[in-house]
Coordinates of C-alpha atoms and ligand atoms in Angstrom, one line a residue:
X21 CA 0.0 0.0 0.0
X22 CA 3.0 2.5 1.2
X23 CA 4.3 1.1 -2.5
X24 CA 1.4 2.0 -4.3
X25 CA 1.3 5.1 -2.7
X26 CA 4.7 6.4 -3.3
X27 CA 4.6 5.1 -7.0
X28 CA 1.4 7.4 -7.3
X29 CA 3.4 10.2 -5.4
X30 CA 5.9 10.2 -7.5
X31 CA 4.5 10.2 -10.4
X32 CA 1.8 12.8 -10.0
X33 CA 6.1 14.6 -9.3
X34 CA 6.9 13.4 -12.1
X35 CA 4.0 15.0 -13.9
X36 CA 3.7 18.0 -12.4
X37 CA 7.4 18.9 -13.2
X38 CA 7.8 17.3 -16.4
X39 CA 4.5 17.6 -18.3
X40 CA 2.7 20.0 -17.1
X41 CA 4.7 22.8 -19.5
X42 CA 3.4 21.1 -23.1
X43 CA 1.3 23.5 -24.4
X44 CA -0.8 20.8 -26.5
X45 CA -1.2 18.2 -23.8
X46 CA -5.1 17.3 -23.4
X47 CA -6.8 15.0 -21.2
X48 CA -10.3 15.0 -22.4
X49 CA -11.4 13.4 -26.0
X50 CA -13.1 16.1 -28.4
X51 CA -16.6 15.5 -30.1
X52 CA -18.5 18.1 -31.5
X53 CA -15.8 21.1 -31.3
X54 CA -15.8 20.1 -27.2
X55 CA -13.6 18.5 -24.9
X56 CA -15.2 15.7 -23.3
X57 CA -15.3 12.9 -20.7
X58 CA -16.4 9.5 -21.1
X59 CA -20.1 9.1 -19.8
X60 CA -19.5 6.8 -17.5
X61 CA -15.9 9.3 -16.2
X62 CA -13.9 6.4 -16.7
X63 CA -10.3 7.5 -17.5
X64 CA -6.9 5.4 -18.7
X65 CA -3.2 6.5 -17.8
X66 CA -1.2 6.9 -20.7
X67 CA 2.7 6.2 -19.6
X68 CA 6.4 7.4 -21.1
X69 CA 7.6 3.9 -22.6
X70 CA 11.7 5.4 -21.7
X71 CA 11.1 5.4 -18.0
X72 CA 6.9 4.5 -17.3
X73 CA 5.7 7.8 -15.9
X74 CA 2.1 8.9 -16.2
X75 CA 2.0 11.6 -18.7
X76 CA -1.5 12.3 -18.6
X77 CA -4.7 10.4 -18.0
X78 CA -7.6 10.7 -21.3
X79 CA -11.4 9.0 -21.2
X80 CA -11.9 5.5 -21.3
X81 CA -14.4 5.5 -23.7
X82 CA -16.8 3.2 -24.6
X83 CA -19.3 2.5 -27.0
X84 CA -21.9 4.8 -25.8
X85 CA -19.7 7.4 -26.2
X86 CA -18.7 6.4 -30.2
X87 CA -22.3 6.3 -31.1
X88 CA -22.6 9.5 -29.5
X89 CA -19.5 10.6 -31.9
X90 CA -20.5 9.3 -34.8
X91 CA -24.1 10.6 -34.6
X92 CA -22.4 14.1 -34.4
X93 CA -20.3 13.5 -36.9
X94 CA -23.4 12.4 -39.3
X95 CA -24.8 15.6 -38.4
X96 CA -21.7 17.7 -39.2
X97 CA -21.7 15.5 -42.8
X98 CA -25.2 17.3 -43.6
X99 CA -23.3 20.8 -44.0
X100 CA -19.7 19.8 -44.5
X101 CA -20.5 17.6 -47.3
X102 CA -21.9 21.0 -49.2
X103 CA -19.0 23.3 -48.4
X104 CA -16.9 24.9 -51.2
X105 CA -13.3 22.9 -52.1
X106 CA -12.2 26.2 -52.1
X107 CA -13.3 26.5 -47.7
X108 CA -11.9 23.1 -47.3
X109 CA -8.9 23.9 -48.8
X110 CA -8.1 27.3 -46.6
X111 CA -9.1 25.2 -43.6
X112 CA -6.5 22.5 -44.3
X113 CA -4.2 25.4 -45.2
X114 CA -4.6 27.0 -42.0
X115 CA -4.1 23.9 -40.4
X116 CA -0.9 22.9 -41.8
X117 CA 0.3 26.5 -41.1
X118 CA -0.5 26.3 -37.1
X119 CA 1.0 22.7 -37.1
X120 CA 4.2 23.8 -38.6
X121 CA 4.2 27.1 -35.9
X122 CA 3.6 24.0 -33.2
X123 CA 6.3 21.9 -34.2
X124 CA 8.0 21.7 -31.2
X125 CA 5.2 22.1 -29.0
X126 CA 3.6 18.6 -31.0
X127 CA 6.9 16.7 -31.1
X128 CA 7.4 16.8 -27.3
X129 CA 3.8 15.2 -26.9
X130 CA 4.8 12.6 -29.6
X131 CA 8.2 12.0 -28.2
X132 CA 6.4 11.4 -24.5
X133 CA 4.4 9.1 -25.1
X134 CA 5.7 6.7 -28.4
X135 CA 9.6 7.2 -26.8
X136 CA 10.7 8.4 -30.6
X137 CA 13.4 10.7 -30.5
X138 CA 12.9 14.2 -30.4
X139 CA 14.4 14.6 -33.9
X140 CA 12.0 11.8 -35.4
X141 CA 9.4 13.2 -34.2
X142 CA 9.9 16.6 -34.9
X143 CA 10.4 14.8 -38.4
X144 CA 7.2 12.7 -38.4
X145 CA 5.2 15.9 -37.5
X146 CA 7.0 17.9 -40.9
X147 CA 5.8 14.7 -43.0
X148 CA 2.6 14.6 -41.8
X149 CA 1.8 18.3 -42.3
X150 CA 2.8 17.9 -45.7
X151 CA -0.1 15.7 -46.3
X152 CA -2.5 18.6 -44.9
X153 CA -1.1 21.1 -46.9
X154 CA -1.0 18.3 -50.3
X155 CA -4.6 18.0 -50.0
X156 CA -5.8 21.4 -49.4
X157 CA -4.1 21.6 -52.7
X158 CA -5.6 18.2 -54.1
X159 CA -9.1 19.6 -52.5
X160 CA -9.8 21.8 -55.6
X161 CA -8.9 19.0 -58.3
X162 CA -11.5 16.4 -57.0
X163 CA -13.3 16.2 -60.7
X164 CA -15.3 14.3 -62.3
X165 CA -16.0 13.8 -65.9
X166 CA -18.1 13.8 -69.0
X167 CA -18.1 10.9 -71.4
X168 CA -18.8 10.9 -75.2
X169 CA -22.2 9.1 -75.2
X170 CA -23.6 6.8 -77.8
X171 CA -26.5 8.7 -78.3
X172 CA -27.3 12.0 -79.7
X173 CA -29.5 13.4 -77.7
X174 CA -27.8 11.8 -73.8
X175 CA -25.0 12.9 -71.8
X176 CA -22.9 10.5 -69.6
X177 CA -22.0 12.5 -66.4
X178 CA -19.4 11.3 -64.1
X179 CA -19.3 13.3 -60.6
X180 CA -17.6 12.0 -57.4
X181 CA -19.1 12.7 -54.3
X182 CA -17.7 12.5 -50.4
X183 CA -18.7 9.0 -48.8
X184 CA -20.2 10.4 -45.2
X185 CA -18.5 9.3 -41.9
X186 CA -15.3 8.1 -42.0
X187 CA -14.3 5.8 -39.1
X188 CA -10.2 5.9 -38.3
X189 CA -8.2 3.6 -36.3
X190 CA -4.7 4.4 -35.8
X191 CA -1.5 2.7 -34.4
X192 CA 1.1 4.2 -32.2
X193 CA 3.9 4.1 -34.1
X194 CA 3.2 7.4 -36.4
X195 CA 0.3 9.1 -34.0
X196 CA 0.6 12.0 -36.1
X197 CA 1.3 11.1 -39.6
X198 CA -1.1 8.3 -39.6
X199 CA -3.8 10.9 -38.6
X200 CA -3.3 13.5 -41.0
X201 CA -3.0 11.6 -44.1
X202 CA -6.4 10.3 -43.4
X203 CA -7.7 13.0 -42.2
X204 CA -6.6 15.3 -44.7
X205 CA -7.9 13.7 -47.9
X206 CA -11.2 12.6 -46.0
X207 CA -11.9 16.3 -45.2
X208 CA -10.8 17.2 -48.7
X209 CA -13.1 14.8 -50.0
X210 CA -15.8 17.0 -48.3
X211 CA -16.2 13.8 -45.5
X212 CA -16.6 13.5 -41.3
X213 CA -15.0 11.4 -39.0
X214 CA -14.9 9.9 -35.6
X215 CA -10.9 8.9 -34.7
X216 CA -10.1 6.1 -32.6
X217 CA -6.3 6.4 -31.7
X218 CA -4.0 4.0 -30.2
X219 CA -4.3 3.4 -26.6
X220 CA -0.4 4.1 -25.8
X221 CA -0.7 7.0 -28.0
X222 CA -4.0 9.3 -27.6
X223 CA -2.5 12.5 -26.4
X224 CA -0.8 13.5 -30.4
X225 CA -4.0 12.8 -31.7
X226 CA -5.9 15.2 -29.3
X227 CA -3.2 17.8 -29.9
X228 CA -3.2 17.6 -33.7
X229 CA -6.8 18.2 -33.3
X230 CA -6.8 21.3 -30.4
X231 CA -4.9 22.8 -34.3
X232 CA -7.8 21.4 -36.5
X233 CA -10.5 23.3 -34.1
X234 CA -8.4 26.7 -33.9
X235 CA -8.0 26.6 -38.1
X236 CA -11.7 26.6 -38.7
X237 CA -12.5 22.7 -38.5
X238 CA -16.5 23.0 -37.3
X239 CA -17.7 21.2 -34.7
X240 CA -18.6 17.6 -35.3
X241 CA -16.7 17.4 -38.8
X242 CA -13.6 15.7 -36.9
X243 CA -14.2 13.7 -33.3
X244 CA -11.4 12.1 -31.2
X245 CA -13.0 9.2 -29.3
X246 CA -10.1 7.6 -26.3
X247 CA -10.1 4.3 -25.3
X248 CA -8.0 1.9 -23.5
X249 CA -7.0 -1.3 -25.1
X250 CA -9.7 -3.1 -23.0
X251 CA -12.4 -0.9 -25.0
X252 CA -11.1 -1.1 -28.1
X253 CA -12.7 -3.9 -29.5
X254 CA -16.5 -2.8 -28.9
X255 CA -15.2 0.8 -29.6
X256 CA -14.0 -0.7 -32.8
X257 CA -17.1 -3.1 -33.6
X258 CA -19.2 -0.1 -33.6
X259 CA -16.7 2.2 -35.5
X260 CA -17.5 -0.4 -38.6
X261 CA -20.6 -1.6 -38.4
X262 CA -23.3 1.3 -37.4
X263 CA -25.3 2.0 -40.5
X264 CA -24.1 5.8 -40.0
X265 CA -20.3 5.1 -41.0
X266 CA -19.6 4.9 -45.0
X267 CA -15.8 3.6 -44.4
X268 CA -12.9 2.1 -42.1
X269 CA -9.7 3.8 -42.6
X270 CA -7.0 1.5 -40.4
X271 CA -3.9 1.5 -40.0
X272 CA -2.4 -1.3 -37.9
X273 CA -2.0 -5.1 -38.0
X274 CA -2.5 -7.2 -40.1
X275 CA -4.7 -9.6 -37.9
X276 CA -6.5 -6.6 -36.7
X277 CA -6.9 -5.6 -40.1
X278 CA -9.1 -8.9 -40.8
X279 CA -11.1 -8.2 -38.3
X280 CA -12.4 -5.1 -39.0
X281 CA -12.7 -6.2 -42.7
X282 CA -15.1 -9.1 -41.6
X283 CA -17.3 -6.5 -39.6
X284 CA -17.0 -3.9 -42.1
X285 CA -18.6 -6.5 -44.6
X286 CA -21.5 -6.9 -43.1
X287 CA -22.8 -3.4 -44.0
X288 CA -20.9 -3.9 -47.1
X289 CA -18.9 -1.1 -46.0
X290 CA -15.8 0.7 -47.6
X291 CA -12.7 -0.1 -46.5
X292 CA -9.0 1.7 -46.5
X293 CA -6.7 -0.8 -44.9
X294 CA -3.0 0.0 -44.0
X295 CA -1.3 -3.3 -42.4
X296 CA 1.8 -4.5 -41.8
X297 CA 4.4 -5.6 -44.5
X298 CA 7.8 -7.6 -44.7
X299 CA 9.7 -5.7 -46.6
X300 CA 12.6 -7.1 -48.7
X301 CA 16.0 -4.7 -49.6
X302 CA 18.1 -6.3 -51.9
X303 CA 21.3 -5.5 -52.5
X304 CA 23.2 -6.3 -56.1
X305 CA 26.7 -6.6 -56.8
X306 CA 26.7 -3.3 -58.9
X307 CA 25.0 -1.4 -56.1
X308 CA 26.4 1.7 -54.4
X309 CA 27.1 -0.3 -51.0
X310 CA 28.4 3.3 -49.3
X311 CA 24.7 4.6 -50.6
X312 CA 23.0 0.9 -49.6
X313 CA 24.8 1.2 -46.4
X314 CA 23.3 4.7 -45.9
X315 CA 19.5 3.6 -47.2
X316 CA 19.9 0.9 -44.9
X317 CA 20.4 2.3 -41.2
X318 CA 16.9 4.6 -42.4
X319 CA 15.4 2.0 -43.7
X320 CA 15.7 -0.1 -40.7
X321 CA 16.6 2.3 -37.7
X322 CA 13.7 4.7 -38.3
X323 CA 11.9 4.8 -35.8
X324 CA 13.5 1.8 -34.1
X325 CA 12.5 -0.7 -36.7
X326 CA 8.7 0.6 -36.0
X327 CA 7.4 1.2 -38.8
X328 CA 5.3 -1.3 -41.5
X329 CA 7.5 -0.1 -44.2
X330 CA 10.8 -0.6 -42.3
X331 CA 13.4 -3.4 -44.4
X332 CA 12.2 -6.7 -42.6
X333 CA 14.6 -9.0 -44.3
X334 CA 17.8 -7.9 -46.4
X335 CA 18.8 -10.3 -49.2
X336 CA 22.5 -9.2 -50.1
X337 CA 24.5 -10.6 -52.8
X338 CA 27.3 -13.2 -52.2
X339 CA 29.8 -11.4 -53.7
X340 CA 29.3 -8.5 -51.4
X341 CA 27.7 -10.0 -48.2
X342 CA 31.1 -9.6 -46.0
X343 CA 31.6 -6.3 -47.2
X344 CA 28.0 -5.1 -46.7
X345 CA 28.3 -6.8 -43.0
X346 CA 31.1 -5.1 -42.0
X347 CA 29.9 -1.4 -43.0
X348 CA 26.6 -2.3 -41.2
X349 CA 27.8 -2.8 -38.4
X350 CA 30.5 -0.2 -38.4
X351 CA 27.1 2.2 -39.3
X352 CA 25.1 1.0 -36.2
X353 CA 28.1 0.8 -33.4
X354 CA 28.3 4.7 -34.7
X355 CA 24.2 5.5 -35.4
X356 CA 22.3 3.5 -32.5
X357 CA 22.7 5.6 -29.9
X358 CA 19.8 4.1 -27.6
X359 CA 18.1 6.5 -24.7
X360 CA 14.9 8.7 -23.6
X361 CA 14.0 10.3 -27.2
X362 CA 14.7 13.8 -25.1
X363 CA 18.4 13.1 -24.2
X364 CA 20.5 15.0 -26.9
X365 CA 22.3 12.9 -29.0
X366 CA 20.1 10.0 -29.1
X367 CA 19.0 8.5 -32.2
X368 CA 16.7 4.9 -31.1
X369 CA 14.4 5.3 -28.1
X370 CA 12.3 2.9 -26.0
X371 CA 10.1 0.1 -28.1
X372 CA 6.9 1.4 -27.0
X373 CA 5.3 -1.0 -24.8
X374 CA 6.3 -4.7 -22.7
X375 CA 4.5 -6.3 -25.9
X376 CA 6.9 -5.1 -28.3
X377 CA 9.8 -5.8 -26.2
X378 CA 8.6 -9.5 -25.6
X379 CA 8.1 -9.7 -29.2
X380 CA 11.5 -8.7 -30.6
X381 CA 13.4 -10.3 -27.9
X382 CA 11.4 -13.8 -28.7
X383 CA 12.1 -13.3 -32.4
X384 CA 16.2 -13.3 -31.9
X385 CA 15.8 -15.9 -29.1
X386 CA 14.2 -18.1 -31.5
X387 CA 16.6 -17.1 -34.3
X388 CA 20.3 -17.6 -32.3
X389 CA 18.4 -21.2 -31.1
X390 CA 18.2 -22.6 -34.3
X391 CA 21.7 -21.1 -35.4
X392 CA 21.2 -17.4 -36.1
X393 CA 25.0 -15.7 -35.5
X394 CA 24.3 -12.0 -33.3
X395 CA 27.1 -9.9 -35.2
X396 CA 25.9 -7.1 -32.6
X397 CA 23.1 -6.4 -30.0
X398 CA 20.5 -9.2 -29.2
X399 CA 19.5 -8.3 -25.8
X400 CA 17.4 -5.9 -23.5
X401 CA 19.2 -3.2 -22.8
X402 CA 18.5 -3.7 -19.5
X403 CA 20.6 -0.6 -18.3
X404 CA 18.2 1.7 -20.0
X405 CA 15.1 -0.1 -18.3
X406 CA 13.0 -2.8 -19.5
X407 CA 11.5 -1.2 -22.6
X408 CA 14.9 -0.4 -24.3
X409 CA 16.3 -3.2 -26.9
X410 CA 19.9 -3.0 -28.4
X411 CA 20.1 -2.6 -31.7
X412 CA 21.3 -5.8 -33.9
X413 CA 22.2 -7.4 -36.4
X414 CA 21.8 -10.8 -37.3
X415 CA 23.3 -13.3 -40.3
X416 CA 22.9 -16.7 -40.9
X417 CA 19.4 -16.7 -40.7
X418 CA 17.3 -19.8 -42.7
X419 CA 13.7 -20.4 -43.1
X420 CA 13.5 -22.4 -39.6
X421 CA 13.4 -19.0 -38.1
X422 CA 10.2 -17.7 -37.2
X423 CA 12.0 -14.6 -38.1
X424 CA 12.9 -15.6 -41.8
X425 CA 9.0 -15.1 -41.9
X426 CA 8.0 -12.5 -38.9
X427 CA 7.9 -8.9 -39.6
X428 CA 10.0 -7.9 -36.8
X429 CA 8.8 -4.2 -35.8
X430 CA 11.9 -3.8 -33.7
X431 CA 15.2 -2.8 -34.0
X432 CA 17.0 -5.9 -35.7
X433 CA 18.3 -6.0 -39.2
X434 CA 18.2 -10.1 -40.5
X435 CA 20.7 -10.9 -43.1
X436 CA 20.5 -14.0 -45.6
X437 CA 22.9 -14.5 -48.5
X438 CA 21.8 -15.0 -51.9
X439 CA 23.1 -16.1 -55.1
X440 CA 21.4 -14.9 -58.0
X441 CA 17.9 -12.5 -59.4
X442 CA 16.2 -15.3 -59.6
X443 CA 16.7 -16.4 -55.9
X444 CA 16.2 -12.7 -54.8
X445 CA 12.8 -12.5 -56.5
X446 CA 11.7 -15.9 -55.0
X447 CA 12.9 -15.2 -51.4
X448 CA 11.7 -11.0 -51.6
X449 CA 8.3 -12.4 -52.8
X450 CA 7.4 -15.5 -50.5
X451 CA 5.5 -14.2 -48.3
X452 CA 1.6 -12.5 -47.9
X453 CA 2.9 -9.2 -47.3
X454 CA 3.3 -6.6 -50.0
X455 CA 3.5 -3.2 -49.2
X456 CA 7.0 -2.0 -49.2
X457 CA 10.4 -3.1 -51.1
X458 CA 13.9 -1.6 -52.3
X459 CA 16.3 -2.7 -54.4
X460 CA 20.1 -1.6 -55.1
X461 CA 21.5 -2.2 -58.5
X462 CA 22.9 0.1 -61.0
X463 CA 21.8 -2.3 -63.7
X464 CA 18.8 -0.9 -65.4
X465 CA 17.7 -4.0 -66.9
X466 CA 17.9 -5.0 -63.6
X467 CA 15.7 -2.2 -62.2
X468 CA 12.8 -2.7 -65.0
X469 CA 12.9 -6.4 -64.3
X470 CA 12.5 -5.9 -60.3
X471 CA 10.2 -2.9 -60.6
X472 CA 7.9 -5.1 -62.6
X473 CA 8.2 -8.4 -60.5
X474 CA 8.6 -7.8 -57.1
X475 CA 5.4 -8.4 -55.5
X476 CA 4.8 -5.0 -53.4
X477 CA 2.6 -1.9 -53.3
X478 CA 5.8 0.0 -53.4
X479 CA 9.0 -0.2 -54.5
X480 CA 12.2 1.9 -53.9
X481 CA 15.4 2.2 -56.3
X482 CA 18.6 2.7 -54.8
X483 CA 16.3 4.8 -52.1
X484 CA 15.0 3.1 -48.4
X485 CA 12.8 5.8 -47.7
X486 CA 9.6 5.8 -50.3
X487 CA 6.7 7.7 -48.4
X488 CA 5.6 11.0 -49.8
X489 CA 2.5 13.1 -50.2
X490 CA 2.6 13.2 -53.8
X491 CA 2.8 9.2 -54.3
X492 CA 0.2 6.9 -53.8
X493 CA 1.5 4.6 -50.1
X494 CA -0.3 1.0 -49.9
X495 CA 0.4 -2.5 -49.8
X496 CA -1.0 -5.9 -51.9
X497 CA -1.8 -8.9 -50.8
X498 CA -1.8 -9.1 -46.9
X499 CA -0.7 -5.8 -46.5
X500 CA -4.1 -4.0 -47.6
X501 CA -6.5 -2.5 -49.6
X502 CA -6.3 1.5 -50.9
X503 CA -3.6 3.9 -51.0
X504 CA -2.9 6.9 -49.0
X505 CA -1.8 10.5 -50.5
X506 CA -1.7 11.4 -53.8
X507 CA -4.7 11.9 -55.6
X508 CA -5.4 8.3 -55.1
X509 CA -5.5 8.9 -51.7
X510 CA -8.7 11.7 -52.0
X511 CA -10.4 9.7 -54.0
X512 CA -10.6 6.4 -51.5
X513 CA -13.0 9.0 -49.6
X514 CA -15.3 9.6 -52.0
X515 CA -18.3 7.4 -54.2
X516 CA -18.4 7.7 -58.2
X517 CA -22.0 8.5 -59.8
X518 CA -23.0 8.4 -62.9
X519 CA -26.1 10.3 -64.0
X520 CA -27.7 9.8 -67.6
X521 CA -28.9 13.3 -68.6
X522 CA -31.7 12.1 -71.8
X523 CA -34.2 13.6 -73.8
X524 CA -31.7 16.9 -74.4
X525 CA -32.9 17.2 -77.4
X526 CA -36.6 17.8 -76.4
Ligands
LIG29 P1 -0.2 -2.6 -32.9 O1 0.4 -3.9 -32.8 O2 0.5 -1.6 -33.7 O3 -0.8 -2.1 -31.6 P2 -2.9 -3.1 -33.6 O4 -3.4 -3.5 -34.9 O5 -3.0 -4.1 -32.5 O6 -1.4 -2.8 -33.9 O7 -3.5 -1.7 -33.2 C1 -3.7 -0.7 -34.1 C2 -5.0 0.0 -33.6 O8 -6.1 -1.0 -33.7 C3 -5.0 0.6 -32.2 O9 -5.7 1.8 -32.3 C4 -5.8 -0.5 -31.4 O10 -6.4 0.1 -30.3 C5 -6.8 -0.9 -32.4 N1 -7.3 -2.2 -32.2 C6 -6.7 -3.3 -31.6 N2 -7.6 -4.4 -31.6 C7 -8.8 -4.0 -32.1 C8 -10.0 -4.6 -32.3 N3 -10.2 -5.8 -32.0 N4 -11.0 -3.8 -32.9 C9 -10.7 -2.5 -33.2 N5 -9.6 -1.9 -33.0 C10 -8.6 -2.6 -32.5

């Protein structure tokens, strides 16, 4: 009791002298332009992953609450569906302007609670303002079309209208990115929503939207409803399947993912589905290795290996496998400097909850038991505390390895020799995923062959970042359904319609 008391004490310390100075830091969920509790007052804590302090507690909401949301939100469609492009636009103008004056002010939220360094997430919240200010550019160029018609006297009219409520589940690992390139296109697209947001990561999301309300969003067009993970699955039911909601925009796993496609067909419902990938980079004999070496660490070390894009497996040639080895981990003893993502200097935070830790850590166990060689890292970091893993690379890694197969989401780069294209292709390709890949080569047969057979949504050349506003982001197979940004990414929010105009000659 004494314990439980102190822990409380010290963290309510910790709190008051930590916290307490972010500017954007919210602890009440916003429906209909207000802050809000749950109706029932329940509340969850929502922790620092680098050393377990309670940043802040939010509503545990449940679904009384969501219907409430998304009622509101079906209201707010009524009049935002009939707003100019030209409004929308200068709303999602404004709001990329006061996001990029609150830089800071967002990024110390982000870093708090996801444990990204302060850099990244200063980083993450300049790439996901570029989506707000791409689509209050793309807002104006939502057209349809007219089509020569068979008939003299009938016009074929093609116009493309905003689908209604948008539901939007989110994961932790972007909190703010994920959120404004769905939420930008959707209120392009002239759409409402009700946002669900990760439970370890709810205080960005209410922060990004304190901006939306002060740039002119109205009441009701975007709602932030909080839950804890023991919620989310009602919460979630009811984000897909009341008759209200028009799509499910997720972002997340790929189990997850199937669930909310099963529900989200039973009202035949839209769907925009983000999930995870395992992502091949293959490196050639011709390739740049200084430049590989350089895509690599981002392509892997972003974020701490957290992110669905991240290079799951790297196939390198065996001609330049040593060499590649040794430069790697050259890069990382140098790179990977693992603390709290507020410590200057530091460039891999905490993994962002026991979960992750547990998962990454049974991954490599697995991996070294069955003849995996650790070339560095393989362990908590237990100095750090109990959410910090090193970061590592691994080589000789076969198909016996739940690894060979796993998409890690941790910091670990998994190396496996190959000997020719053809074995490449078969390796990058064997498996459900299909969302990102990259390839090094300066062999632009090479490049056309790869480009056209790798089995991905994306693929990068001699580059291991690919996201962008401009280009359409989105997986095949197992790794979803719909693309984000881009034009493509406006359009996934809106319905086609076809009207027959007859008789114009009468
Ligand atoms: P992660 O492993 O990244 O946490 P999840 O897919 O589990 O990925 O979580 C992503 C989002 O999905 C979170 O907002 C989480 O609360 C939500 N979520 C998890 N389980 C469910 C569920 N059964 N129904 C609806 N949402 C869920």
């Amino acid at each position: 009791m004494d314990l439980l008391r102190f822990g409380a004490a010290r963290h309510l310390q910790l709190f008051t002298t930590t916290y307490r100075s972010m500017h954007l830091l919210k602890n009440k969920a916003f429906v209909d332009g207000k802050w809000q509790h749950a109706a029932n007052n329940a509340v969850f804590p929502v922790t620092n992953p680098a050393d377990d302090t309670v940043i802040g507690e939010v509503p545990d909401m449940s679904e009384k609450d969501a219907k409430f949301a998304i009622d509101v939100a079906s209201k707010a469609f009524k009049s935002w569906r009939d707003s100019t492009a030209r409004e929308r636009a200068n709303i999602l103008r404004k709001w990329n302007n006061l996001c990029l004056e609150n830089v800071d002010h967002l990024a110390e939220v982000l870093t708090a609670e996801s444990g990204k360094p302060l850099a990244e997430a200063k980083g993450e919240v300049i790439y996901g303002t570029s989506f707000l200010e791409y689509f209050a550019d793309t807002a104006r160029h939502v057209t349809g079309e007219i089509i020569p018609s068979p008939w003299p006297n009938k016009q074929i009219l093609v116009t493309r209208h905003p689908i209604g409520v948008i539901s939007i589940i989110t994961p932790w690992n972007f909190p703010f990115a994920m959120i404004t390139r769905k939420v930008g296109a959707l209120l392009a697209a002239g759409c409402t929503c009700v946002i669900k947001p990760s439970e370890d990561t709810p205080l960005t999301a209410l922060a990004a939207v304190e901006l939306a309300k002060q740039a002119g969003v109205p009441d009701g067009v975007v709602n932030v409803v909080t839950t804890s993970r023991n919620n989310a699955a009602s919460v979630g039911k009811l984000l897909c399947e009341d008759p209200a909601v028009g799509c499910i925009s997720f972002t997340g796993s790929t189990n997850v993912g199937r669930i909310l496609y099963g529900m989200a067909a039973k009202g035949i419902k839209r769907v925009s589905l983000e999930l995870g990938g395992n992502a091949p980079f293959i490196v050639f004999p011709s390739a740049d290795l200084e430049n590989a070496l350089d895509q690599a660490m981002l392509a892997k070390f972003r974020n701490n290996g957290q992110a669905c894009v991240g290079a799951n497996r790297f196939l390198i040639h065996e001609s330049v496998f040593d060499k590649f080895i040794e430069g790697f981990k050259g890069r990382i003893g140098k790179k990977c400097i693992l603390g709290p993502g507020t410590k200057a200097g530091v460039t891999c935070g905490p993994l962002v909850n026991k979960m992750q830790v547990d998962k990454v850590s049974g991954l490599v166990d697995d991996a070294v038991s069955k003849g995996a060689k650790v070339v560095v890292g393989g362990k908590v970091a237990k100095e750090l505390g109990d959410k910090f893993y090193q970061s590592t690379l691994l080589v000789d890694v076969k198909p016996s390895m739940e690894i060979y197969h796993e998409e890690v989401f941790g910091p670990v780069a998994v190396c496996y020799k190959f000997k020719d294209e053809a074995e490449a292709l078969e390796v990058a390709n064997s498996t459900r995923g299909g969302l990102a890949s990259y390839v090094f080569t300066k062999d632009l047969g090479q490049v056309f062959r790869m480009s056209q057979k790798l089995e991905f949504g994306m693929v990068g050349i001699n580059d291991g970042i690919v996201s962008v506003a401009e280009a359409p982001f989105g997986g095949i197979k197992e790794s979803g359904i719909g693309r984000e940004g881009s034009k493509h990414g406006v359009e996934e929010y809106t319905d086609i319609k076809y009207t027959l105009m007859s008789a114009l000659d009468k």
